[in-house]
Coordinates of C-alpha atoms in Angstrom, one line a residue:
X7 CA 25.2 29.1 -23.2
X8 CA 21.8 28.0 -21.9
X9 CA 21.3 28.6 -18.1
X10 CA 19.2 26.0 -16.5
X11 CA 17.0 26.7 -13.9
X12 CA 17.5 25.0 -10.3
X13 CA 14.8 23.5 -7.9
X14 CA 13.4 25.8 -5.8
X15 CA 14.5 25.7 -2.1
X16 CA 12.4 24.6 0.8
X17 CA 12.1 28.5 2.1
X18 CA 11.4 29.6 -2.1
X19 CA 8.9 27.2 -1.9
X20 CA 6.8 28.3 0.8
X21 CA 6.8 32.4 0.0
X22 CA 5.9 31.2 -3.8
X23 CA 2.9 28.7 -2.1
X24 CA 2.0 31.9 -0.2
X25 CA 2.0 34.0 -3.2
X26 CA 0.4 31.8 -5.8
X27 CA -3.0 31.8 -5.2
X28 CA -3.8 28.7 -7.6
X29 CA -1.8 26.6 -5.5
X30 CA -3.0 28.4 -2.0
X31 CA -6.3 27.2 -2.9
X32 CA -5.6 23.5 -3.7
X33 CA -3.8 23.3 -0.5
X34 CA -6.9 24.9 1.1
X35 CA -8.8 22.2 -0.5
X36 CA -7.0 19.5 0.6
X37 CA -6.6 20.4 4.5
X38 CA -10.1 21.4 4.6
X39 CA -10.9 17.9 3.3
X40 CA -8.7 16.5 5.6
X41 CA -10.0 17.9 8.4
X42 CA -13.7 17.6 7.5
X43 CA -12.7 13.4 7.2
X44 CA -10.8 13.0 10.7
X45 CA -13.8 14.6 12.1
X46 CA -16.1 11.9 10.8
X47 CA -13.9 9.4 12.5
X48 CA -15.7 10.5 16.2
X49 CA -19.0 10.6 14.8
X50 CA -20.4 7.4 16.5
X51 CA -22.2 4.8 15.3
X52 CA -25.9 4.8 17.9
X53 CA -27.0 1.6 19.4
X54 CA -23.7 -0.1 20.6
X55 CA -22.6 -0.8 23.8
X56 CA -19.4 0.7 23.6
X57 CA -17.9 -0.7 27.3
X58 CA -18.5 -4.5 25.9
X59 CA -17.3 -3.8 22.6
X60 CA -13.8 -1.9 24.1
X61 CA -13.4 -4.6 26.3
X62 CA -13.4 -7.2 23.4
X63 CA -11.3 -5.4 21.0
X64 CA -8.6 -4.9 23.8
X65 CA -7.2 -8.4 23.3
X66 CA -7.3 -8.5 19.2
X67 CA -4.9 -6.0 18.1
X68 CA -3.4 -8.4 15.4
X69 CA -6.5 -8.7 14.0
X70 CA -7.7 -5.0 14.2
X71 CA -4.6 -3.4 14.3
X72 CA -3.8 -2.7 10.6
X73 CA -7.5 -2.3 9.9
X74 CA -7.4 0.5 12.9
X75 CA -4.9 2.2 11.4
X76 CA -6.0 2.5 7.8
X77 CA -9.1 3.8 9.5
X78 CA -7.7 6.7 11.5
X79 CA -8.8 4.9 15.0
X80 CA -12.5 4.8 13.3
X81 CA -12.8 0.6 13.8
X82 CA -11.9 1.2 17.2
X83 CA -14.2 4.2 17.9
X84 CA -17.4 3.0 15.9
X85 CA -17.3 5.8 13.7
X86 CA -19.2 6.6 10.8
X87 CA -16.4 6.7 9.1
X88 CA -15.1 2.9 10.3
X89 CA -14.2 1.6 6.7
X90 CA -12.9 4.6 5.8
X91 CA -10.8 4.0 2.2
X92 CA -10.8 0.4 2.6
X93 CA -14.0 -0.4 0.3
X94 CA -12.1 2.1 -2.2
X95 CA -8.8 0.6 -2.3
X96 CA -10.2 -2.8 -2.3
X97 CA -12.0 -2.2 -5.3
X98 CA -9.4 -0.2 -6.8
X99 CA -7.3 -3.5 -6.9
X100 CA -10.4 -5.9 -8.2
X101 CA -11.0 -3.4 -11.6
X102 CA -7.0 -3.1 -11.9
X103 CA -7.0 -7.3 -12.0
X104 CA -9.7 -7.1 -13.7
X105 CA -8.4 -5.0 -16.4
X106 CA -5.7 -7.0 -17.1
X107 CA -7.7 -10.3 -18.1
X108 CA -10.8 -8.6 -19.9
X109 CA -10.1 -7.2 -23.3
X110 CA -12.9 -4.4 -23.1
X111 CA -11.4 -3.0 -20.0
X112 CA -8.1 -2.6 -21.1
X113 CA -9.2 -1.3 -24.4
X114 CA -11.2 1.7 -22.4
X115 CA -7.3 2.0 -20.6
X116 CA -4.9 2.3 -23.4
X117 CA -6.6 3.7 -26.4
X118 CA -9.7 5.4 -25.1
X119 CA -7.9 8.2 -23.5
X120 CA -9.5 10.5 -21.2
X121 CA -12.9 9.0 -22.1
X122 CA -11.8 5.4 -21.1
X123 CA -10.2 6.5 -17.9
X124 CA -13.5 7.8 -16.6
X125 CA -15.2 5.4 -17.9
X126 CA -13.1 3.0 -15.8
X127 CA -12.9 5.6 -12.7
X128 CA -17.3 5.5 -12.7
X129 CA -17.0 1.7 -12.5
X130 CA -14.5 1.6 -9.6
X131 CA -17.3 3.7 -7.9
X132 CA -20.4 1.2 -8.6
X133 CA -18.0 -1.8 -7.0
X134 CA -16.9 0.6 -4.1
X135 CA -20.4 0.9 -3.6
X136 CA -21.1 -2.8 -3.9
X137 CA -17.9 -3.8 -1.7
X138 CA -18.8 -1.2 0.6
X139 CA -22.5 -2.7 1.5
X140 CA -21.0 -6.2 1.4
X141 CA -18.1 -5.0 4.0
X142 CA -21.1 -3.1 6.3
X143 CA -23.7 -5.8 6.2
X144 CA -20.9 -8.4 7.5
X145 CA -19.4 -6.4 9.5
X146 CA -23.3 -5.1 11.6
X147 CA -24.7 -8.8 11.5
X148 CA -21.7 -11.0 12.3
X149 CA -19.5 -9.1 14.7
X150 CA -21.0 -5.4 16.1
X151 CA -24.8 -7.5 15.9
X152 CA -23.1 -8.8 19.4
X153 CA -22.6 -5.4 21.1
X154 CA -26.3 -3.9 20.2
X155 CA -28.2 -2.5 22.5
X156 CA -31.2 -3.9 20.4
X157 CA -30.0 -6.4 18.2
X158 CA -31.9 -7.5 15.0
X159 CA -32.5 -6.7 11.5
X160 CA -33.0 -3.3 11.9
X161 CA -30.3 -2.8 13.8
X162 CA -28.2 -4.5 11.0
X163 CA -29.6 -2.1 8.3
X164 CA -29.3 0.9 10.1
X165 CA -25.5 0.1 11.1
X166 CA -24.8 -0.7 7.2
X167 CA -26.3 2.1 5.4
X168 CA -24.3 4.7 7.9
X169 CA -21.0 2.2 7.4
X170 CA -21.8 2.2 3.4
X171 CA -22.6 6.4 3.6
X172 CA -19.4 6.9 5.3
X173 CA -17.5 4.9 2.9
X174 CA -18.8 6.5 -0.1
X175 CA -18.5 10.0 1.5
X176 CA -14.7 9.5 2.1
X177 CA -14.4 8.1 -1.7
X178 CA -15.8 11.0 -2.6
X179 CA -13.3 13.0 -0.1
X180 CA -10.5 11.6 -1.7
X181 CA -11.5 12.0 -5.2
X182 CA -12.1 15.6 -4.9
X183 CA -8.5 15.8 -3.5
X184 CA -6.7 14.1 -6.6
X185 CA -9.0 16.6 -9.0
X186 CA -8.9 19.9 -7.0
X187 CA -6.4 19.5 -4.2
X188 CA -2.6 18.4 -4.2
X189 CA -2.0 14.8 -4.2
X190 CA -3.2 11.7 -4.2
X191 CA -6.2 11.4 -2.0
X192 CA -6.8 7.7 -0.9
X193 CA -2.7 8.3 -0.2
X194 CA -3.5 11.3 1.8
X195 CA -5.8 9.9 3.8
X196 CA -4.2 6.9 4.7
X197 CA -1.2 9.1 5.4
X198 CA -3.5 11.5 7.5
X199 CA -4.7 8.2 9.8
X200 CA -1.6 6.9 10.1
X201 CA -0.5 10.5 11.2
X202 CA -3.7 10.2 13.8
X203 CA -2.6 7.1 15.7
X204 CA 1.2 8.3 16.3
X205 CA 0.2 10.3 19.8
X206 CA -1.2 6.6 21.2
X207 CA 1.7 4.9 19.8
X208 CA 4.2 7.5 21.4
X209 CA 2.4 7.8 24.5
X210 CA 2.3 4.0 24.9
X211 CA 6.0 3.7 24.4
X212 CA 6.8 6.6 26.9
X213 CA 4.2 4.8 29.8
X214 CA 6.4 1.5 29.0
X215 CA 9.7 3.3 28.7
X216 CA 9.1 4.8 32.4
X217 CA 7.5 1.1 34.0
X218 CA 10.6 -1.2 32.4
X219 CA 13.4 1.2 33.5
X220 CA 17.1 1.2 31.4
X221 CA 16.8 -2.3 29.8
X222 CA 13.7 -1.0 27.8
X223 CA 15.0 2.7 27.0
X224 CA 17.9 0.2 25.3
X225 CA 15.5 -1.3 23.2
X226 CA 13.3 1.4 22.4
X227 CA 16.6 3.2 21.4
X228 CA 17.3 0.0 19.0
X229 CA 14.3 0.2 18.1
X230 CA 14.2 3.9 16.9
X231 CA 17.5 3.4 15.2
X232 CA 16.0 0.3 12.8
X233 CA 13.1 2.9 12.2
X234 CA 15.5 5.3 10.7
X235 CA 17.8 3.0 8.8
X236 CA 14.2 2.1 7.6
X237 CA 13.4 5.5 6.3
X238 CA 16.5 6.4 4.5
X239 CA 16.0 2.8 2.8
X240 CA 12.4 3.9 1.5
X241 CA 14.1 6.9 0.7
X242 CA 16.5 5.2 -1.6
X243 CA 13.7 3.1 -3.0
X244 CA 11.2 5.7 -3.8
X245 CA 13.8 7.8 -5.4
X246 CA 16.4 5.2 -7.1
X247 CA 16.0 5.8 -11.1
X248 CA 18.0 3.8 -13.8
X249 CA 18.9 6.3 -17.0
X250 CA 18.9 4.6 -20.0
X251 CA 20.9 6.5 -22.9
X252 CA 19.1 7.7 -26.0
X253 CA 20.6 9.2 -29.1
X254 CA 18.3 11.5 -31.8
X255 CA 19.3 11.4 -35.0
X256 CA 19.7 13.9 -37.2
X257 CA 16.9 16.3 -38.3
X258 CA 17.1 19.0 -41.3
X259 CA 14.4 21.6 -40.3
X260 CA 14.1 24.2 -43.3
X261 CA 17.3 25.6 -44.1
X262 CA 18.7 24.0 -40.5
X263 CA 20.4 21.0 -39.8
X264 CA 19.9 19.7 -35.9
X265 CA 22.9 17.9 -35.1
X266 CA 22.8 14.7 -32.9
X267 CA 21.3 15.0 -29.5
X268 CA 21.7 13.0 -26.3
X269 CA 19.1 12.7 -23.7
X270 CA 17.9 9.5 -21.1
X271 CA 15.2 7.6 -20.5
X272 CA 14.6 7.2 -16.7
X273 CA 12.9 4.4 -14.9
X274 CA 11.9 3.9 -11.5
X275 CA 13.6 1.4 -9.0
X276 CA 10.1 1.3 -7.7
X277 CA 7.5 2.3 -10.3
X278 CA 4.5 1.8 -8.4
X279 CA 5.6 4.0 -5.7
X280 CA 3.5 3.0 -2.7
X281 CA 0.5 1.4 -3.7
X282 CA 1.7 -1.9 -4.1
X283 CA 2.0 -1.9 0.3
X284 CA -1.0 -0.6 0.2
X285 CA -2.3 -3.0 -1.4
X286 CA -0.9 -5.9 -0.1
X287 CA -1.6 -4.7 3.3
X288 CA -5.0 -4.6 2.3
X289 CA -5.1 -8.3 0.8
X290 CA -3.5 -8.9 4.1
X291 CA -6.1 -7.8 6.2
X292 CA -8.8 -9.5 4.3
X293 CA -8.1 -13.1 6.2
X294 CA -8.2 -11.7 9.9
X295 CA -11.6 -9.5 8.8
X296 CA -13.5 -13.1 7.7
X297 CA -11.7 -14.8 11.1
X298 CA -13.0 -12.4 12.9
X299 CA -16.6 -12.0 11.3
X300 CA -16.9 -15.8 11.1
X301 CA -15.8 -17.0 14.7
X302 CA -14.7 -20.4 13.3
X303 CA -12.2 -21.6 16.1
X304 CA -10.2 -23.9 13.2
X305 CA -10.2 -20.6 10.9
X306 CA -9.0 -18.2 13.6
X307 CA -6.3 -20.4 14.6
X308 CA -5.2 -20.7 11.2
X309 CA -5.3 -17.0 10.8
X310 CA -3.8 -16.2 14.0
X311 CA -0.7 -18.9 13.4
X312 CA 0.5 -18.5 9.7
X313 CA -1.4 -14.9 8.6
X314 CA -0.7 -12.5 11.8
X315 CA 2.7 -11.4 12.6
X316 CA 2.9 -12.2 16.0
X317 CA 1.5 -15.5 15.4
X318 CA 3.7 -18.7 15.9
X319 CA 4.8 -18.7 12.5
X320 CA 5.5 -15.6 11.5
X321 CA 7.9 -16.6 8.5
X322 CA 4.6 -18.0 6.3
X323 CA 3.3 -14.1 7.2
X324 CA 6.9 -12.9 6.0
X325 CA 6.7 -14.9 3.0
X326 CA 2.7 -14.5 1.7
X327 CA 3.7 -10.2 2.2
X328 CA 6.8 -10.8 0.4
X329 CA 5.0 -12.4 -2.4
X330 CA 2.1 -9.9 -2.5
X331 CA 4.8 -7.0 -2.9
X332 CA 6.7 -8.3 -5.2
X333 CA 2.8 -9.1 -7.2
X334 CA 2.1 -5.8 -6.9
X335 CA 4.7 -3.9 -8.0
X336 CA 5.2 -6.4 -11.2
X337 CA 1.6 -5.5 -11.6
X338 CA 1.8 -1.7 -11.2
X339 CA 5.1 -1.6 -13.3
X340 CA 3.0 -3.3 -15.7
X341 CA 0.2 -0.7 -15.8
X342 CA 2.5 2.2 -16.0
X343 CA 5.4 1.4 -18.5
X344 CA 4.4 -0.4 -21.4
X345 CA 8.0 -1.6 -23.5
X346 CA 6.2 -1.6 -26.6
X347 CA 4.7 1.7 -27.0
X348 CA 7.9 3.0 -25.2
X349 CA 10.0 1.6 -28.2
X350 CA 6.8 2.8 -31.2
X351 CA 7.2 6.6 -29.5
X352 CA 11.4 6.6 -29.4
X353 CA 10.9 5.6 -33.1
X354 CA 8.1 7.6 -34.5
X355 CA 10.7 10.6 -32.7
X356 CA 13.8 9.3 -34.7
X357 CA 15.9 7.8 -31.6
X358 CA 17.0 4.9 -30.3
X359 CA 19.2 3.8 -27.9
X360 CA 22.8 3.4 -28.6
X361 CA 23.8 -0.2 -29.7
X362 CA 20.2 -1.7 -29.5
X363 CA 18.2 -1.6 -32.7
X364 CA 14.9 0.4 -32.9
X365 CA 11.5 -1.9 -32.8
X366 CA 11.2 -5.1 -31.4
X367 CA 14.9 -5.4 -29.9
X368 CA 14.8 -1.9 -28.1
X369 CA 11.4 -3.0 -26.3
X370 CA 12.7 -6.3 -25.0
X371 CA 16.1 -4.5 -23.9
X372 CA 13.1 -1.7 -22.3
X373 CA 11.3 -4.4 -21.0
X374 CA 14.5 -6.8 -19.4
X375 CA 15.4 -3.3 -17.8
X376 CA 11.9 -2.9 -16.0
X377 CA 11.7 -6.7 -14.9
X378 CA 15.0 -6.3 -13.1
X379 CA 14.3 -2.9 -11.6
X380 CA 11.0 -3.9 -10.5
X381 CA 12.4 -7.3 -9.2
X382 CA 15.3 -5.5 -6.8
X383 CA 13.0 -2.6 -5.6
X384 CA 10.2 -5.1 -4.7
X385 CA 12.1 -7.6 -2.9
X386 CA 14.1 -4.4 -0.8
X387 CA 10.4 -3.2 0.0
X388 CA 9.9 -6.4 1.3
X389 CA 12.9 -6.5 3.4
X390 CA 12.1 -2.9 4.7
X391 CA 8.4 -3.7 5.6
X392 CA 9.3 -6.8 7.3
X393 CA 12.4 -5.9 9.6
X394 CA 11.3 -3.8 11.5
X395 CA 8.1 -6.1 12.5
X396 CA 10.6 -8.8 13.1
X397 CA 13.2 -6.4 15.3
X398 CA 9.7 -5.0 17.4
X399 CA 8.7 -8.7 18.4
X400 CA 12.4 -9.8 18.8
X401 CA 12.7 -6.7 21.6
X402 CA 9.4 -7.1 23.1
X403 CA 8.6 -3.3 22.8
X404 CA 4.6 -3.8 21.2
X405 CA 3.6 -0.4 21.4
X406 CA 4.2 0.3 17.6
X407 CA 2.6 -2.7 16.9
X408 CA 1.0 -1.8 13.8
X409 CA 2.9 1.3 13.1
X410 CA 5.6 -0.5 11.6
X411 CA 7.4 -0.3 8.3
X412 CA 4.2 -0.9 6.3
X413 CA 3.1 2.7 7.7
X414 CA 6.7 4.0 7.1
X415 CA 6.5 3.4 3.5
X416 CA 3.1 5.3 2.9
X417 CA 3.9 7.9 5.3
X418 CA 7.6 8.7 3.5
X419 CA 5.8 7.3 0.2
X420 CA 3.1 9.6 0.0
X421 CA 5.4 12.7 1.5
X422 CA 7.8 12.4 -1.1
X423 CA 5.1 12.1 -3.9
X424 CA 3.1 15.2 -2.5
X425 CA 6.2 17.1 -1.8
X426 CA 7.1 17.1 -5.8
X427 CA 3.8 17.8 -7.0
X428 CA 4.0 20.9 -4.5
X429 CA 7.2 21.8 -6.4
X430 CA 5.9 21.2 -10.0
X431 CA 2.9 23.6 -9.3
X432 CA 5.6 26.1 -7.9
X433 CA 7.8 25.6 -10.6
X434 CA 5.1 25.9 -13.3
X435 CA 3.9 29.4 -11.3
X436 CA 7.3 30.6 -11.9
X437 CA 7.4 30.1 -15.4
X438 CA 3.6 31.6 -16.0
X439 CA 5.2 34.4 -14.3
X440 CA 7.9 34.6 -16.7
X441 CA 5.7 34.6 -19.4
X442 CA 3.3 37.0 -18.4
X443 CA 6.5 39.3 -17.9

């Protein structure tokens, strides 16, 4: 009988992260990172007047908010570090389009290998770099240009070359994380400045829960209970897999006959994990940015009524996230399962699934699967990310404004993503330490 090893437990975990030093020093890695980024966020940017420009901001949370957030506090501060992973993630999503529609691009993807991936990673960096400036010369000349202490050209270049450095220092942060510390860095670090703006959020909510008395600890109670009916429904998400049956067929080896073996193929109920809220929180944020650098009265309006969610129409917000989501994780899916090379591998490896014919047939069947997997776990992402928005501005209780399920779904996201590489790289210790033995 063959005994099969069982996941480690929480408190196995921990002594074996203690004890392996290979793992001791990627988490090292990553929380010095980490650190070294959130201080950034409080180095200031010089020549602002920062009583103006806190007095102007106080009013625009639905157009800063998200931003604020993604930033770690850093648009809100005049940080260095303002962007933050913005420029990165933005760019991240114009070479994945891009991919898709030029042949040469997804070439370097598929069949270049490790080469091609590189190659496609090094230009992600040139139009971070390019997005980046873009981003810091709008963002010095039409909006912060206002709050200068000495306003002007110089000014302008000065404020975009430490916005652009910043930027490209935290790519750089978060790329060193992915290669030499646990996780996935732009995740981390979102997940790091979300972390970073709970104590405000908490604080706020405890000031209002002690000015509005027992009709507001009712609602903040409410309010706390969608937020954890929320959570176990990202749970269920991120972890929901479909197991599609696969037979092997049998294989003489020498002298020895393999008899039949079963196995499964398992797919995600949400493939793309996190990144596709990401993502569309960032397309999101892209229309309040230009209201806000523009100052067009017709375009704010329009922003502020059918793109914010506390605008008067909140269903056309509802709707345009909805439809990014479900984009994005169609997109993603796309990028990560391909039906066709699943169905050439299951053949070249003499299976198949049982009462679907190899080639063609088994990856349309593959392919049906995915579109219907993808389909369900993108519209319940959907429903999760916009509930809780809807039950905060249905109670009146704004101080999580912001911090809603769009920040619940990266936070658990990214947790449950780093949690089980931590656990591969324990279990993998274990087994070098078999072998050594």
């Amino acid at each position: 009988m063959i005994s099969r090893d069982k996941a480690p437990t929480a408190q196995e975990t921990f002594m074996q992260m203690a004890q392996a030093a290979g793992l001791r020093g990627r988490l090292l890695v990553t929380v010095g990172i980490l650190i070294l980024v959130r201080l950034g966020i409080f180095l200031p940017i010089p020549g602002i007047d920062r009583a103006r420009f806190g007095e102007a901001i106080s009013g625009n949370n639905s157009v800063f908010g998200l931003l604020d957030i993604f930033s770690g506090r850093g648009l809100s501060t005049l940080g260095i570090f303002a962007l933050g992973i913005l420029p990165f993630i933005n760019a991240s999503i114009i070479i994945q389009l891009l991919t898709a529609a030029i042949p040469s691009l997804e070439n370097l993807q598929k069949n270049e290998g490790e080469a091609g991936r590189r190659k496609i990673s090094q230009i992600t960096r040139y139009v971070t770099v390019v997005w980046a400036i873009v981003q810091s010369v709008a963002f010095s000349a039409l909006f912060l240009q206002q709050f200068a202490l000495n306003p002007g050209p110089i000014f302008v270049a000065e404020t975009a070359i430490a916005l652009t450095a910043g930027s490209m220092f935290v790519m750089w942060a978060s790329e060193l994380i992915t290669e030499r510390g646990i996780g996935n860095g732009a995740s981390l670090l979102i997940f790091v400045n979300i972390v970073a703006s709970l104590p405000k959020s908490l604080g706020d909510t405890i000031d209002l829960v002690q000015v509005g008395g027992r009709e507001i600890v009712g609602r903040v109670i409410v309010l706390v209970l969608v937020f954890l009916a929320t959570i176990v429904g990202i749970v269920f998400v991120q972890e929901g897999i479909r197991r599609i049956p696969i037979i092997s067929a049998r294989r003489q080896v020498g002298r020895r006959v393999l008899a039949e073996q079963r196995s499964y193929l398992p797919l995600r109920l949400n493939s793309g994990g996190v990144m596709p809220i990401i993502f569309a929180a960032a397309i999101l944020s892209l229309p309040l940015l230009i209201a806000n650098f523009t100052k067009n009265p017709e375009i704010a309006n329009i922003v502020s009524t059918y793109l914010s969610p506390s605008g008067s129409q909140p269903w056309v917000y509802a709707l345009v996230y909805l439809t990014s989501i479900i984009f994005f994780s169609y997109f993603y899916s796309s990028l990560i399962v391909n039906p066709v090379d699943v169905a050439q591998n299951l053949k070249k490896m003499g299976s198949s699934i049982p009462g679907i014919r190899p080639g063609k047939a088994t990856s349309e069947y593959i392919e049906r699967v995915i579109n219907r997997l993808t389909f369900l776990g993108a519209i319940f992402l959907g429903f999760v990310a916009i509930i809780p928005t809807a039950v905060e501005s249905a109670l009146g209780v704004p101080t999580f404004r912001g911090l809603g399920a769009t920040s619940l779904l990266i936070l658990v996201g990214v947790a449950i993503d780093t949690a089980k590489q931590v656990q591969t790289y324990v279990i993998s210790q274990r087994y070098e330490g078999m072998v050594k033995q």
